[in-house]
Amino acid sequence: VDMSRIRNFSIVAHVDHGKSTLADRLLELTGAIKPGNENSQVLDQLQVERERGITVKAVTASLNYKYKNEDYLLNLIDTPGHVDFSNEVVRSVKACQGVIFLVDANEGVQAQTVAVHSLAKRNNLIIIPTLNKVDLPRADPENTKSQLKSLFNIDPDTVLSISAKKGWGVQELLEAVITRIPPPKADLNKHFKATIIDTWHDKYRGVMCLAYIESGSIEVGQTVKWRSDLKQHTLKYLALLRPNEEPIEKAVAGQVVMVGCGPKGGGSVGDELLSLESAEETKVASAPTVKHMVYAGIFPSDQSQHTQLSDAIKKLALNDSAVSVNVDSSPALGQGWRLGFLGLLHLDVFTQRLLQEHKAEAILTAPSVPYKIKVKGAKAIKQYKGEEVIITNPLLLPDPHNIVEYYEPYVIGTIITPVEYIGAVNTLCVDRRGTPLPSSSVDEKMTMMQFILPLSEVVIDFHDTLKSLTSGFASFDYQDYGFHSSSLVRMDILINGALVDELTTIVHTSRLEYSARRLTTKLKEMIPRQMVQIAIQAVVSGKVYSRETLKAYRKDVTAKLYGGDVTRRKKLLKQQAEGKKKMRSVANIKIPRNTFVDVLKR
Ligand code: GDP
Ligand code: MG
């Protein structure tokens, strides 16, 4: 392969703007698949194949295309595209030199359009601005072009127009990929080195990897080593994904290929595969710095399904290297895990895949964010291994006397909304402790608003509330804005004086009274009345901020049966006992399990 004839690119877009449909057309046009009506979202369907243990990774395709009598190798690399999948994990972007930046000419620029554009810009990629869905009668290409001009300073003359559905303009787009995007800057003359962009599990062949070859070349049978542990392996599998596997004997710098070293061969995202001679590379790479922004507990809905869920999480985590998995247990929910995600979308995608691809039934707790603190006092510093500590579990917050400073994660939220909802959006964001940034006009009807928002105020319900406030017309996306100093406290919930571990939270001081009242009233509604009176208190540093009392009630289901029918009586007692299994007992008070999941949601 001649490197000047390789193009590595990806398609980025707001959700539903036509990424998958365009990918189908590109596959057809390059002969990777036969044209026809059955080709609906081929790359997506491959996920289903993977579920059944067939080894095709759904995210990439090497395409052959003849342009001006020259053969080109075009690698379409799927990038997660979303800001959740933050810079350091978007390895796939590293393998790309350009992107097709797709915008629905019917809907116009949306919040995620802004996010993917800035991702491409940050990575210095060539951007091919492309309007899609121009076949629709209500499409307004001229207006969408002027949106692109005013928001991103994109020259309208460089914008292509296509209909991915009808195939209009797709050939011109493919030619723009060849003429506008440069070939990869890989070096054929150096030692072999490939970065792993993605991994997945194959039942028979072990870990399979998608790799971008940065330098040198590789052949099947060659001995290679991982940068992370320097262990040597034989390269067993080498293939192009077209998108079906096509085995090859040799691959060179600039290419994107599937590699595998067999069942014990290893491989993980971000690691590097090296040739034996590459002595200068023999440092152990530091673990990739993934920044988890959202945490949630996950528990089997029934402990008998623990092993099944455990297997599913393990398999999925291999395919999704950004998720962190730690064992967790809760008296209410049993044995489970605490998972760390890059963001809300990541959490959604992971849990959806867990259910769909692995049929795992699980209970998911309300998401929470990590906090950061600075500790003082020699003992505290020693105990917390340093001055600054990330706290992912509120129960592990040290004594307030040892905390010098609290920090919470912030994001820059981007909202694109029709102008008539500006007031409502503003109120929502200010309510959620947001600070407005200057807004910009998208066109006469739409505006782009930006706010600095605490992530904790965004993780629960923000998107849904925004959608319902704007009749579904506003779109939202956010970008990490780092940790910033904040005024936080730990709030505990006591039931008849006993601490309920699972309900301890970290709250902003300005929200103290509100959160305290909300939690106690909600608990009062959710806990069934029992034989004794129940006091529910929200407490901060020993001070009670809210208290609710649930009156005693004598619940004897068998009383009205006059001790008559014995079997009926037994049946009722059995039912009652089963109900109890789903209860967690605190200070002899029975609390239904779902309380722990639902009470922290808004
Ligand atoms: P993705 O979320 O970006 O992958 O979007 P999809 O490719 O799944 O497309 C979302 C929807 O838009 C689907 O119902 C497609 O059939 C439709 N769609 C995609 N491209 C076009 C187009 O060019 N014209 C029309 N009319 N519909 C399209
Ligand atoms: Mg899609």
PDB file of N, CA, C and O and ligand atoms in Angstrom, residues 14-21 41 44 78, ligand 2:
ATOM      1  N   HIS A  14     -24.514  15.405  15.130  1.00  0.00           N
ATOM      2  CA  HIS A  14     -25.498  15.328  16.209  1.00  0.00           C
ATOM      3  C   HIS A  14     -26.289  14.042  15.993  1.00  0.00           C
ATOM      4  O   HIS A  14     -26.406  13.564  14.865  1.00  0.00           O
ATOM      5  N   VAL A  15     -26.850  13.491  17.043  1.00  0.00           N
ATOM      6  CA  VAL A  15     -27.592  12.238  16.915  1.00  0.00           C
ATOM      7  C   VAL A  15     -28.752  12.390  15.916  1.00  0.00           C
ATOM      8  O   VAL A  15     -29.386  13.453  15.845  1.00  0.00           O
ATOM      9  N   ASP A  16     -28.925  11.366  15.091  1.00  0.00           N
ATOM     10  CA  ASP A  16     -29.993  11.324  14.074  1.00  0.00           C
ATOM     11  C   ASP A  16     -29.767  12.212  12.857  1.00  0.00           C
ATOM     12  O   ASP A  16     -30.669  12.362  12.037  1.00  0.00           O
ATOM     13  N   HIS A  17     -28.610  12.798  12.727  1.00  0.00           N
ATOM     14  CA  HIS A  17     -28.364  13.631  11.558  1.00  0.00           C
ATOM     15  C   HIS A  17     -27.914  12.813  10.337  1.00  0.00           C
ATOM     16  O   HIS A  17     -27.714  13.369   9.274  1.00  0.00           O
ATOM     17  N   GLY A  18     -27.759  11.474  10.531  1.00  0.00           N
ATOM     18  CA  GLY A  18     -27.574  10.618   9.361  1.00  0.00           C
ATOM     19  C   GLY A  18     -26.227   9.925   9.221  1.00  0.00           C
ATOM     20  O   GLY A  18     -25.892   9.427   8.140  1.00  0.00           O
ATOM     21  N   LYS A  19     -25.487   9.846  10.327  1.00  0.00           N
ATOM     22  CA  LYS A  19     -24.185   9.225  10.304  1.00  0.00           C
ATOM     23  C   LYS A  19     -24.225   7.773   9.795  1.00  0.00           C
ATOM     24  O   LYS A  19     -23.478   7.403   8.886  1.00  0.00           O
ATOM     25  N   SER A  20     -25.092   6.971  10.374  1.00  0.00           N
ATOM     26  CA  SER A  20     -25.145   5.556   9.986  1.00  0.00           C
ATOM     27  C   SER A  20     -25.632   5.379   8.559  1.00  0.00           C
ATOM     28  O   SER A  20     -25.145   4.518   7.832  1.00  0.00           O
ATOM     29  N   THR A  21     -26.600   6.200   8.166  1.00  0.00           N
ATOM     30  CA  THR A  21     -27.120   6.102   6.800  1.00  0.00           C
ATOM     31  C   THR A  21     -26.028   6.452   5.800  1.00  0.00           C
ATOM     32  O   THR A  21     -25.858   5.777   4.786  1.00  0.00           O
ATOM     33  N   GLN A  41     -28.217   0.596   7.792  1.00  0.00           N
ATOM     34  CA  GLN A  41     -27.295   0.753   8.905  1.00  0.00           C
ATOM     35  C   GLN A  41     -26.486  -0.509   9.187  1.00  0.00           C
ATOM     36  O   GLN A  41     -26.563  -1.101  10.244  1.00  0.00           O
ATOM     37  N   ASP A  44     -24.201  -0.638  12.109  1.00  0.00           N
ATOM     38  CA  ASP A  44     -24.930  -0.828  13.365  1.00  0.00           C
ATOM     39  C   ASP A  44     -25.321  -2.287  13.570  1.00  0.00           C
ATOM     40  O   ASP A  44     -25.261  -2.814  14.651  1.00  0.00           O
ATOM     41  N   ASP A  78     -14.961   4.902  13.097  1.00  0.00           N
ATOM     42  CA  ASP A  78     -16.039   5.476  13.880  1.00  0.00           C
ATOM     43  C   ASP A  78     -15.466   6.042  15.168  1.00  0.00           C
ATOM     44  O   ASP A  78     -14.749   5.363  15.890  1.00  0.00           O
TER      45      ASP A  78
HETATM   46 MG    MG B   2     -26.285   5.818  14.056  1.00  0.00          MG
END
